[in-house]
């Protein structure tokens, strides 16, 4: 391996080019601290139709290639740019057949996943390896992420057994595993002789891309220490892969995500009506008043304001929150919600806002700048998640002096500690049992504490003191890269 480690981060999304969830934030913010630690890091993702080629100065590299996909050859092209404000290369795989459509994983017209997602990401995985051949740059480590890139370690190890590249496989959300019918093996190019009960390429009658990634990678990590333990312990968190993960426990690690402090910093955030710091929080009061105006809520800054920004999915705890909305809104409190997702949840939040127009605003949309204003203008931020691999919004909230109310699970457990105003300890309000009763009690504790001005001020200070930078986490990733190379697994 060269003195300067070469890492190719392979991802289905990366901020600011394409974003659906937390994977994009990690893929967009981890490269800079790695680069600062002398890692030659580069990123590659599909060139989706929604990516603005002019805005990001994305240029054609003059490289074309063909990828075998079953009985046909599918062509692709390689494009490149730099992360804004840096000299970190980012590459894009163009293929109109698979990416020249709206949406990233989901068809906006139906709200459902594209039925050919398996095929789209088999192509991407193969195209990445073709693209690397043209770069004159061979990575020491492929850093693969989530199911969309899970087959890459297997493709290399089965076809190029002499390759010295190491593989780190990062799991950002175990619930999305990439499970497809066995016919996908024809597209991958793996013989059906490898498909047998309990084999690497079989999972309950299907092919599971995430299982393949776990088995064929040298090192595995997920995005918080607690989640790394949870996913090995039970089917509730492991989604059927708990046995596979437990068997790999000697090479499974948890590294807490950081946040991009150039993007999420109330002192310099351009999306806010007023900036502020821990020492001078006067701008936060301005942000609250302006948020109330923007959301169409009464301009009463004395009432506590709870913010919610989320995908409206089962994972996020809405099945226990929605039945409580009337009770919560009977208190002296207001709520502003921003998110899209499950139609049942969208309807429930819209109905609650219509029923309580002076107490709740439901914005069924995703607006990036507004999410910043909600983080800054809210007094509290609610995340009652059933499970949470890492979670970023609780860290954004703390950076903005907005106190999180969370369930003790995954990354929430690793970042938010129970507040005790009498002892000046803790950074938020935490509940453990996944129930409406436990959630309601946590909200009531937060509302009661809000009236204690000096104690609340110190609580905000502790939140803003929390170190959510990427520095320590980037060093941990470098250690995993080194392990991936030194422990290169030639067989499984």
Short mmCIF file of C-alpha atoms in Angstrom, two decimals:
data_model
loop_
_atom_site.label_atom_id
_atom_site.label_comp_id
_atom_site.label_asym_id
_atom_site.label_seq_id
_atom_site.Cartn_x
_atom_site.Cartn_y
_atom_site.Cartn_z
CA UNK A 1 0.00 0.00 0.00
CA UNK A 2 1.26 3.49 -0.83
CA UNK A 3 2.24 5.89 1.93
CA UNK A 4 -0.83 8.01 1.20
CA UNK A 5 -3.82 5.72 1.55
CA UNK A 6 -6.19 5.72 -1.42
CA UNK A 7 -9.88 5.26 -0.59
CA UNK A 8 -12.84 5.12 -2.97
CA UNK A 9 -16.09 5.82 -1.16
CA UNK A 10 -18.85 4.15 -3.18
CA UNK A 11 -22.35 5.41 -2.44
CA UNK A 12 -25.82 5.70 -3.93
CA UNK A 13 -26.12 9.30 -2.69
CA UNK A 14 -23.86 12.12 -1.49
CA UNK A 15 -24.68 15.64 -0.38
CA UNK A 16 -24.88 18.16 -2.02
CA UNK A 17 -25.31 16.27 -5.30
CA UNK A 18 -28.07 13.81 -4.39
CA UNK A 19 -29.70 13.32 -1.00
CA UNK A 20 -32.45 11.12 0.40
CA UNK A 21 -31.22 10.28 3.90
CA UNK A 22 -28.33 10.20 6.31
CA UNK A 23 -26.11 8.24 3.92
CA UNK A 24 -25.85 11.35 1.74
CA UNK A 25 -24.77 13.44 4.71
CA UNK A 26 -22.05 10.97 5.67
CA UNK A 27 -20.80 10.52 2.11
CA UNK A 28 -20.79 14.29 1.68
CA UNK A 29 -19.09 15.26 4.93
CA UNK A 30 -16.66 12.43 5.79
CA UNK A 31 -14.30 12.98 2.79
CA UNK A 32 -13.10 16.41 3.94
CA UNK A 33 -11.74 15.34 7.35
CA UNK A 34 -10.23 12.24 5.74
CA UNK A 35 -8.54 14.46 3.17
CA UNK A 36 -7.30 16.66 6.00
CA UNK A 37 -5.67 13.57 7.51
CA UNK A 38 -3.77 12.91 4.26
CA UNK A 39 -6.08 10.27 2.80
CA UNK A 40 -6.45 10.35 -0.99
CA UNK A 41 -10.23 9.95 -0.82
CA UNK A 42 -12.54 10.01 -3.82
CA UNK A 43 -16.29 9.44 -4.09
CA UNK A 44 -18.38 7.80 -6.80
CA UNK A 45 -22.16 7.71 -7.27
CA UNK A 46 -24.73 7.46 -10.07
CA UNK A 47 -25.41 10.52 -12.23
CA UNK A 48 -29.11 10.86 -11.51
CA UNK A 49 -31.26 13.03 -13.74
CA UNK A 50 -31.94 15.33 -10.76
CA UNK A 51 -28.25 16.23 -10.32
CA UNK A 52 -27.51 19.70 -11.70
CA UNK A 53 -24.53 19.21 -14.00
CA UNK A 54 -24.00 22.92 -14.65
CA UNK A 55 -24.29 23.99 -11.01
CA UNK A 56 -21.68 21.46 -9.91
CA UNK A 57 -19.50 21.81 -13.03
CA UNK A 58 -19.77 18.08 -13.76
CA UNK A 59 -17.72 17.24 -16.84
CA UNK A 60 -17.51 14.24 -19.11
CA UNK A 61 -14.24 12.35 -18.65
CA UNK A 62 -14.21 10.95 -22.19
CA UNK A 63 -14.58 7.43 -20.79
CA UNK A 64 -17.19 4.98 -22.06
CA UNK A 65 -17.60 1.35 -21.06
CA UNK A 66 -20.01 -1.54 -21.38
CA UNK A 67 -21.26 -3.74 -18.57
CA UNK A 68 -22.67 -7.25 -19.07
CA UNK A 69 -26.17 -7.41 -17.64
CA UNK A 70 -27.44 -10.91 -18.22
CA UNK A 71 -27.98 -11.37 -21.91
CA UNK A 72 -27.23 -7.79 -22.91
CA UNK A 73 -24.49 -5.18 -22.69
CA UNK A 74 -25.38 -1.84 -21.14
CA UNK A 75 -23.27 1.22 -21.81
CA UNK A 76 -22.16 3.83 -19.33
CA UNK A 77 -20.06 6.98 -19.21
CA UNK A 78 -17.83 8.48 -16.54
CA UNK A 79 -18.17 12.11 -15.43
CA UNK A 80 -16.33 13.99 -12.71
CA UNK A 81 -16.27 17.11 -10.57
CA UNK A 82 -14.94 18.30 -7.22
CA UNK A 83 -16.77 18.65 -3.94
CA UNK A 84 -17.69 22.34 -3.68
CA UNK A 85 -14.93 24.36 -2.07
CA UNK A 86 -12.41 21.52 -2.16
CA UNK A 87 -10.12 19.57 -4.45
CA UNK A 88 -11.66 16.21 -3.51
CA UNK A 89 -12.68 14.35 -6.69
CA UNK A 90 -16.17 12.97 -7.13
CA UNK A 91 -17.08 10.70 -10.02
CA UNK A 92 -20.46 9.99 -11.56
CA UNK A 93 -21.70 6.98 -13.52
CA UNK A 94 -24.02 8.03 -16.32
CA UNK A 95 -26.58 5.59 -17.71
CA UNK A 96 -29.85 7.05 -18.90
CA UNK A 97 -31.50 3.63 -18.89
CA UNK A 98 -31.16 3.42 -15.11
CA UNK A 99 -30.64 6.96 -13.82
CA UNK A 100 -32.22 9.21 -16.45
CA UNK A 101 -35.48 9.39 -14.52
CA UNK A 102 -36.86 11.46 -11.62
CA UNK A 103 -36.14 10.32 -8.10
CA UNK A 104 -33.24 8.34 -6.68
CA UNK A 105 -34.74 5.17 -5.24
CA UNK A 106 -38.41 6.06 -5.48
CA UNK A 107 -40.68 6.93 -8.37
CA UNK A 108 -42.25 10.30 -7.43
CA UNK A 109 -45.35 9.40 -9.43
CA UNK A 110 -46.13 6.35 -7.29
CA UNK A 111 -44.21 6.93 -4.08
CA UNK A 112 -42.89 3.38 -4.44
CA UNK A 113 -39.40 2.04 -5.04
CA UNK A 114 -38.48 1.55 -8.68
CA UNK A 115 -39.21 -2.09 -9.54
CA UNK A 116 -35.80 -2.44 -11.23
CA UNK A 117 -33.75 -1.09 -8.30
CA UNK A 118 -31.87 -4.37 -8.04
CA UNK A 119 -30.85 -4.14 -11.68
CA UNK A 120 -29.96 -0.45 -11.35
CA UNK A 121 -27.51 -1.08 -8.52
CA UNK A 122 -26.02 -4.24 -10.00
CA UNK A 123 -25.15 -2.06 -12.97
CA UNK A 124 -23.74 0.65 -10.73
CA UNK A 125 -21.59 -1.83 -8.81
CA UNK A 126 -20.14 -3.29 -11.99
CA UNK A 127 -19.74 0.13 -13.57
CA UNK A 128 -17.68 1.35 -10.59
CA UNK A 129 -15.13 -1.38 -11.23
CA UNK A 130 -15.03 -0.56 -14.94
CA UNK A 131 -14.59 3.14 -14.16
CA UNK A 132 -11.67 2.45 -11.82
CA UNK A 133 -9.81 0.72 -14.65
CA UNK A 134 -9.85 3.98 -16.59
CA UNK A 135 -8.65 6.26 -13.79
CA UNK A 136 -5.03 5.20 -13.55
CA UNK A 137 -5.70 5.20 -9.83
CA UNK A 138 -6.25 2.00 -7.89
CA UNK A 139 -7.86 2.30 -4.44
CA UNK A 140 -6.27 0.57 -1.49
CA UNK A 141 -9.73 0.40 0.05
CA UNK A 142 -13.24 0.35 -1.34
CA UNK A 143 -15.54 1.94 1.25
CA UNK A 144 -18.93 0.50 0.29
CA UNK A 145 -22.19 1.73 1.79
CA UNK A 146 -25.56 0.06 2.33
CA UNK A 147 -27.20 -2.54 0.13
CA UNK A 148 -26.77 -0.64 -3.13
CA UNK A 149 -23.02 -1.41 -3.13
CA UNK A 150 -23.08 -4.67 -1.18
CA UNK A 151 -22.09 -6.92 -4.08
CA UNK A 152 -18.88 -5.03 -4.94
CA UNK A 153 -16.61 -6.96 -2.50
CA UNK A 154 -17.92 -10.25 -3.90
CA UNK A 155 -17.47 -9.15 -7.52
CA UNK A 156 -13.82 -8.34 -6.88
CA UNK A 157 -12.95 -11.32 -4.70
CA UNK A 158 -14.62 -13.91 -6.91
CA UNK A 159 -13.19 -12.52 -10.15
CA UNK A 160 -9.88 -11.04 -9.03
CA UNK A 161 -8.59 -13.26 -6.22
CA UNK A 162 -5.15 -11.64 -6.51
CA UNK A 163 -6.52 -8.16 -5.84
CA UNK A 164 -4.97 -6.57 -2.76
CA UNK A 165 -7.78 -4.05 -2.23
CA UNK A 166 -9.44 -4.08 1.17
CA UNK A 167 -13.17 -3.59 1.72
CA UNK A 168 -14.95 -1.66 4.43
CA UNK A 169 -18.72 -2.08 4.41
CA UNK A 170 -20.78 0.55 6.24
CA UNK A 171 -24.35 -0.18 7.28
CA UNK A 172 -26.39 2.99 7.68
CA UNK A 173 -29.79 1.33 8.04
CA UNK A 174 -30.18 -2.42 8.34
CA UNK A 175 -33.87 -2.34 7.49
CA UNK A 176 -33.10 -1.73 3.81
CA UNK A 177 -31.22 -4.86 2.74
CA UNK A 178 -31.73 -5.14 -1.00
CA UNK A 179 -33.62 -8.44 -1.19
CA UNK A 180 -34.34 -9.66 -4.71
CA UNK A 181 -35.45 -12.83 -6.52
CA UNK A 182 -32.71 -15.32 -7.37
CA UNK A 183 -32.85 -14.38 -11.06
CA UNK A 184 -30.77 -11.32 -10.09
CA UNK A 185 -27.79 -13.72 -10.02
CA UNK A 186 -27.89 -13.76 -13.82
CA UNK A 187 -27.35 -9.99 -13.84
CA UNK A 188 -24.65 -10.15 -11.18
CA UNK A 189 -22.94 -12.89 -13.17
CA UNK A 190 -22.78 -15.41 -10.33
CA UNK A 191 -23.70 -18.99 -11.14
CA UNK A 192 -26.81 -20.50 -9.59
CA UNK A 193 -24.58 -23.19 -8.13
CA UNK A 194 -23.72 -20.63 -5.43
CA UNK A 195 -27.37 -20.33 -4.51
CA UNK A 196 -28.26 -22.88 -1.86
CA UNK A 197 -29.86 -22.78 1.61
CA UNK A 198 -27.73 -20.81 4.10
CA UNK A 199 -25.19 -20.04 1.36
CA UNK A 200 -23.61 -16.64 0.77
CA UNK A 201 -26.04 -15.78 -2.02
CA UNK A 202 -29.23 -17.15 -0.46
CA UNK A 203 -31.44 -15.53 2.18
CA UNK A 204 -34.90 -16.95 2.87
CA UNK A 205 -35.49 -17.79 -0.77
CA UNK A 206 -34.02 -14.56 -2.10
CA UNK A 207 -30.67 -12.86 -2.77
CA UNK A 208 -29.74 -10.32 -0.10
CA UNK A 209 -27.22 -7.68 -1.19
CA UNK A 210 -26.49 -6.56 2.37
CA UNK A 211 -25.76 -10.10 3.50
CA UNK A 212 -23.30 -10.44 0.61
CA UNK A 213 -21.63 -7.19 1.64
CA UNK A 214 -21.26 -8.38 5.22
CA UNK A 215 -19.83 -11.75 4.25
CA UNK A 216 -17.36 -10.59 1.61
CA UNK A 217 -16.07 -7.40 3.23
CA UNK A 218 -12.95 -7.41 5.38
CA UNK A 219 -14.29 -5.00 7.99
CA UNK A 220 -17.87 -3.93 8.73
CA UNK A 221 -19.09 -0.91 10.60
CA UNK A 222 -22.30 0.79 11.45
CA UNK A 223 -22.93 4.35 12.48
CA UNK A 224 -23.06 4.19 16.28
CA UNK A 225 -21.63 1.87 18.96
CA UNK A 226 -25.05 1.11 20.48
CA UNK A 227 -26.59 0.24 17.11
CA UNK A 228 -23.66 -2.12 16.42
CA UNK A 229 -24.64 -4.03 19.57
CA UNK A 230 -28.40 -3.87 18.95
CA UNK A 231 -28.26 -5.35 15.45
CA UNK A 232 -26.50 -8.48 16.74
CA UNK A 233 -28.81 -9.00 19.68
CA UNK A 234 -32.31 -9.52 18.30
CA UNK A 235 -34.47 -9.85 15.22
CA UNK A 236 -36.20 -6.59 16.17
CA UNK A 237 -33.02 -4.70 15.27
CA UNK A 238 -31.23 -7.25 13.08
CA UNK A 239 -34.08 -7.78 10.61
CA UNK A 240 -33.08 -11.41 10.10
CA UNK A 241 -29.35 -10.69 9.73
CA UNK A 242 -28.58 -10.78 13.45
CA UNK A 243 -27.00 -14.24 13.15
CA UNK A 244 -24.80 -13.20 10.22
CA UNK A 245 -23.73 -10.07 12.09
CA UNK A 246 -23.10 -11.89 15.34
CA UNK A 247 -20.88 -14.36 13.49
CA UNK A 248 -18.92 -11.37 12.16
CA UNK A 249 -18.70 -9.62 15.55
CA UNK A 250 -14.88 -9.78 15.58
CA UNK A 251 -14.79 -7.44 12.57
CA UNK A 252 -17.89 -5.33 13.27
CA UNK A 253 -17.47 -1.84 14.72
CA UNK A 254 -19.63 1.14 15.58
CA UNK A 255 -18.40 4.64 14.69
CA UNK A 256 -20.63 7.57 15.51
CA UNK A 257 -21.36 9.92 12.63
CA UNK A 258 -20.33 13.54 12.83
CA UNK A 259 -22.03 16.54 11.28
CA UNK A 260 -20.71 19.03 8.76
CA UNK A 261 -20.10 22.06 10.93
CA UNK A 262 -19.74 24.35 7.94
CA UNK A 263 -23.32 23.52 6.97
CA UNK A 264 -24.86 23.12 10.45
CA UNK A 265 -23.57 26.02 12.50
CA UNK A 266 -25.92 28.72 13.86
CA UNK A 267 -23.10 31.26 13.92
CA UNK A 268 -22.74 31.26 10.12
CA UNK A 269 -25.84 29.46 8.76
CA UNK A 270 -27.05 31.52 5.75
CA UNK A 271 -30.56 30.04 5.97
CA UNK A 272 -31.33 31.73 9.30
CA UNK A 273 -32.92 35.17 9.76
CA UNK A 274 -30.38 35.82 12.52
CA UNK A 275 -27.18 34.06 13.53
CA UNK A 276 -26.17 33.33 17.09
CA UNK A 277 -23.63 31.63 19.32
CA UNK A 278 -23.53 30.00 22.73
CA UNK A 279 -22.32 33.25 24.26
CA UNK A 280 -24.94 35.39 22.52
CA UNK A 281 -28.17 33.51 21.87
CA UNK A 282 -30.28 36.59 21.11
CA UNK A 283 -30.48 35.53 17.47
CA UNK A 284 -32.24 32.30 18.46
CA UNK A 285 -35.21 34.31 19.77
CA UNK A 286 -35.38 36.06 16.39
CA UNK A 287 -35.27 32.68 14.64
CA UNK A 288 -38.17 31.42 16.77
CA UNK A 289 -40.36 34.43 16.04
CA UNK A 290 -39.65 34.26 12.30
CA UNK A 291 -40.31 30.50 12.25
CA UNK A 292 -43.69 31.01 13.91
CA UNK A 293 -44.53 33.54 11.19
CA UNK A 294 -43.32 31.25 8.41
CA UNK A 295 -45.29 28.30 9.78
CA UNK A 296 -48.45 30.37 10.23
CA UNK A 297 -48.55 29.87 13.99
CA UNK A 298 -49.37 32.53 16.59
CA UNK A 299 -46.40 34.77 17.30
CA UNK A 300 -46.19 33.81 20.96
CA UNK A 301 -42.54 33.21 21.83
CA UNK A 302 -43.41 32.40 25.44
CA UNK A 303 -44.90 29.03 24.49
CA UNK A 304 -42.38 26.22 23.98
CA UNK A 305 -42.06 25.16 20.35
CA UNK A 306 -41.33 21.53 19.43
CA UNK A 307 -39.75 20.82 16.05
CA UNK A 308 -39.99 17.57 14.09
CA UNK A 309 -38.08 16.98 10.84
CA UNK A 310 -38.25 13.44 9.53
CA UNK A 311 -39.08 10.89 6.94
CA UNK A 312 -42.58 9.85 7.90
CA UNK A 313 -41.73 6.18 8.31
CA UNK A 314 -42.54 3.46 10.83
CA UNK A 315 -38.96 3.52 12.11
CA UNK A 316 -39.34 7.08 13.38
CA UNK A 317 -41.90 6.39 16.11
CA UNK A 318 -44.96 8.00 14.58
CA UNK A 319 -47.15 5.05 15.49
CA UNK A 320 -46.79 6.00 19.16
CA UNK A 321 -46.67 9.78 18.59
CA UNK A 322 -49.74 10.35 16.41
CA UNK A 323 -52.28 8.95 18.95
CA UNK A 324 -50.84 11.44 21.49
CA UNK A 325 -51.14 14.58 19.37
CA UNK A 326 -54.42 15.77 20.87
CA UNK A 327 -53.10 15.26 24.39
CA UNK A 328 -49.77 16.98 23.63
CA UNK A 329 -51.54 19.92 22.01
CA UNK A 330 -53.78 20.32 25.03
CA UNK A 331 -50.65 21.52 26.83
CA UNK A 332 -49.14 24.99 26.50
CA UNK A 333 -47.02 24.06 23.51
CA UNK A 334 -46.82 24.39 19.73
CA UNK A 335 -45.45 21.93 17.15
CA UNK A 336 -44.02 22.43 13.68
CA UNK A 337 -43.46 19.35 11.53
CA UNK A 338 -41.57 19.06 8.24
CA UNK A 339 -41.48 15.77 6.36
CA UNK A 340 -42.87 13.41 3.77
CA UNK A 341 -43.37 9.67 3.66
CA UNK A 342 -46.06 7.19 4.54
CA UNK A 343 -49.41 8.57 3.33
CA UNK A 344 -51.15 7.45 6.52
CA UNK A 345 -48.79 9.58 8.60
CA UNK A 346 -48.96 12.53 6.22
CA UNK A 347 -52.75 12.51 6.52
CA UNK A 348 -52.65 12.21 10.32
CA UNK A 349 -50.36 15.22 10.70
CA UNK A 350 -52.36 17.32 8.24
CA UNK A 351 -55.54 16.43 10.14
CA UNK A 352 -53.95 17.40 13.46
CA UNK A 353 -52.88 20.77 12.04
CA UNK A 354 -56.37 21.42 10.70
CA UNK A 355 -57.87 20.51 14.10
CA UNK A 356 -55.35 22.65 16.04
CA UNK A 357 -54.43 25.50 13.66
CA UNK A 358 -53.15 27.68 16.51
CA UNK A 359 -50.99 24.91 17.94
CA UNK A 360 -49.61 22.84 15.05
CA UNK A 361 -48.18 23.39 11.58
CA UNK A 362 -47.68 20.34 9.33
CA UNK A 363 -45.56 21.02 6.28
CA UNK A 364 -45.72 17.88 4.16
CA UNK A 365 -42.69 18.56 2.05
CA UNK A 366 -38.93 18.50 2.29
CA UNK A 367 -37.30 21.91 2.17
CA UNK A 368 -33.63 21.99 3.11
CA UNK A 369 -33.39 25.67 4.13
CA UNK A 370 -36.58 25.39 6.20
CA UNK A 371 -35.11 22.44 8.08
CA UNK A 372 -32.31 24.75 9.24
CA UNK A 373 -34.82 27.34 10.42
CA UNK A 374 -36.80 24.70 12.33
CA UNK A 375 -33.64 23.49 14.06
CA UNK A 376 -32.78 27.07 15.05
CA UNK A 377 -36.25 28.33 15.90
CA UNK A 378 -37.51 25.39 17.96
CA UNK A 379 -36.97 25.07 21.70
CA UNK A 380 -37.10 21.27 21.60
CA UNK A 381 -36.68 18.63 18.93
CA UNK A 382 -38.64 15.37 19.03
CA UNK A 383 -37.23 12.00 17.85
CA UNK A 384 -39.26 9.11 19.36
CA UNK A 385 -37.61 6.53 17.08
CA UNK A 386 -38.33 2.82 17.28
CA UNK A 387 -34.71 2.39 16.21
CA UNK A 388 -32.09 4.88 15.01
CA UNK A 389 -28.74 3.69 13.60
CA UNK A 390 -27.16 7.06 14.35
CA UNK A 391 -29.46 9.97 13.80
CA UNK A 392 -28.18 13.37 12.76
CA UNK A 393 -31.04 15.68 13.67
CA UNK A 394 -30.44 15.31 17.40
CA UNK A 395 -26.87 16.48 16.79
CA UNK A 396 -28.01 19.34 14.55
CA UNK A 397 -30.46 20.30 17.31
CA UNK A 398 -27.82 20.33 20.02
CA UNK A 399 -25.52 22.43 17.85
CA UNK A 400 -28.35 24.98 17.58
CA UNK A 401 -29.16 24.94 21.31
CA UNK A 402 -32.40 23.06 20.68
CA UNK A 403 -32.99 20.42 23.33
CA UNK A 404 -33.68 16.88 22.02
CA UNK A 405 -36.46 14.64 23.34
CA UNK A 406 -35.52 11.13 22.21
CA UNK A 407 -35.90 7.43 22.80
CA UNK A 408 -32.85 5.61 24.17
CA UNK A 409 -31.84 3.59 21.12
CA UNK A 410 -28.91 3.42 18.68
CA UNK A 411 -27.12 6.68 18.08
CA UNK A 412 -29.67 8.59 20.15
CA UNK A 413 -28.47 6.65 23.20
CA UNK A 414 -24.85 7.48 22.30
CA UNK A 415 -25.38 11.22 21.90
CA UNK A 416 -28.18 12.37 24.23
CA UNK A 417 -27.86 11.93 28.00
CA UNK A 418 -30.80 12.40 30.40
CA UNK A 419 -31.03 15.97 31.69
CA UNK A 420 -31.20 16.81 35.38
CA UNK A 421 -31.54 20.56 35.80
CA UNK A 422 -30.95 20.37 39.56
CA UNK A 423 -27.54 18.81 38.97
CA UNK A 424 -26.72 20.67 35.75
CA UNK A 425 -26.17 17.40 33.89
CA UNK A 426 -27.38 15.85 30.66
CA UNK A 427 -28.31 17.13 27.22
CA UNK A 428 -31.92 16.07 26.64
CA UNK A 429 -35.03 14.21 27.73
CA UNK A 430 -34.82 10.47 27.21
CA UNK A 431 -37.34 7.63 27.45
CA UNK A 432 -36.64 3.92 27.12
CA UNK A 433 -39.84 1.89 26.74
CA UNK A 434 -41.29 2.13 23.25
CA UNK A 435 -44.76 3.28 24.28
CA UNK A 436 -46.97 6.32 24.10
CA UNK A 437 -47.04 6.57 27.88
CA UNK A 438 -43.23 6.73 28.15
CA UNK A 439 -43.08 9.28 25.32
CA UNK A 440 -45.72 11.49 26.92
CA UNK A 441 -43.88 11.48 30.22
CA UNK A 442 -40.66 12.57 28.51
CA UNK A 443 -42.44 15.42 26.73
CA UNK A 444 -44.03 16.53 30.02
CA UNK A 445 -40.62 16.51 31.71
CA UNK A 446 -39.27 18.72 28.96
CA UNK A 447 -42.22 21.13 29.13
CA UNK A 448 -41.89 21.39 32.91
CA UNK A 449 -38.15 22.11 32.63
CA UNK A 450 -38.71 24.79 29.97
CA UNK A 451 -40.14 27.16 32.59
CA UNK A 452 -36.93 27.09 34.62
CA UNK A 453 -35.04 29.79 32.77
CA UNK A 454 -31.60 29.49 34.36
CA UNK A 455 -31.59 25.69 34.29
CA UNK A 456 -32.83 25.66 30.68
CA UNK A 457 -30.15 28.13 29.64
CA UNK A 458 -27.44 25.90 31.10
CA UNK A 459 -29.05 22.87 29.39
CA UNK A 460 -28.83 24.70 26.06
CA UNK A 461 -25.18 25.46 26.79
CA UNK A 462 -24.44 21.77 27.42
CA UNK A 463 -26.13 20.88 24.15
CA UNK A 464 -24.04 23.43 22.24
CA UNK A 465 -20.87 22.13 23.92
CA UNK A 466 -21.44 18.60 22.58
CA UNK A 467 -18.62 17.65 20.19
CA UNK A 468 -20.33 16.48 17.01
CA UNK A 469 -17.35 17.11 14.72
CA UNK A 470 -16.02 14.49 12.31
CA UNK A 471 -12.43 14.68 13.63
CA UNK A 472 -12.34 11.71 16.01
CA UNK A 473 -14.65 9.64 13.80
CA UNK A 474 -12.49 10.23 10.71
CA UNK A 475 -9.46 8.88 12.56
CA UNK A 476 -11.45 5.79 13.53
CA UNK A 477 -12.39 5.25 9.88
CA UNK A 478 -8.72 5.44 8.91
CA UNK A 479 -7.97 2.71 11.46
CA UNK A 480 -10.69 0.55 9.89
CA UNK A 481 -9.25 1.16 6.42
CA UNK A 482 -5.86 -0.04 7.65
CA UNK A 483 -7.46 -3.14 9.18
CA UNK A 484 -9.36 -3.85 5.97
CA UNK A 485 -6.11 -3.94 4.03
CA UNK A 486 -4.11 -5.90 6.60
CA UNK A 487 -6.89 -8.45 7.18
CA UNK A 488 -7.73 -8.87 3.49
CA UNK A 489 -10.01 -11.90 3.44
CA UNK A 490 -9.45 -14.03 0.34
CA UNK A 491 -12.24 -16.45 1.13
CA UNK A 492 -15.34 -16.63 3.25
#
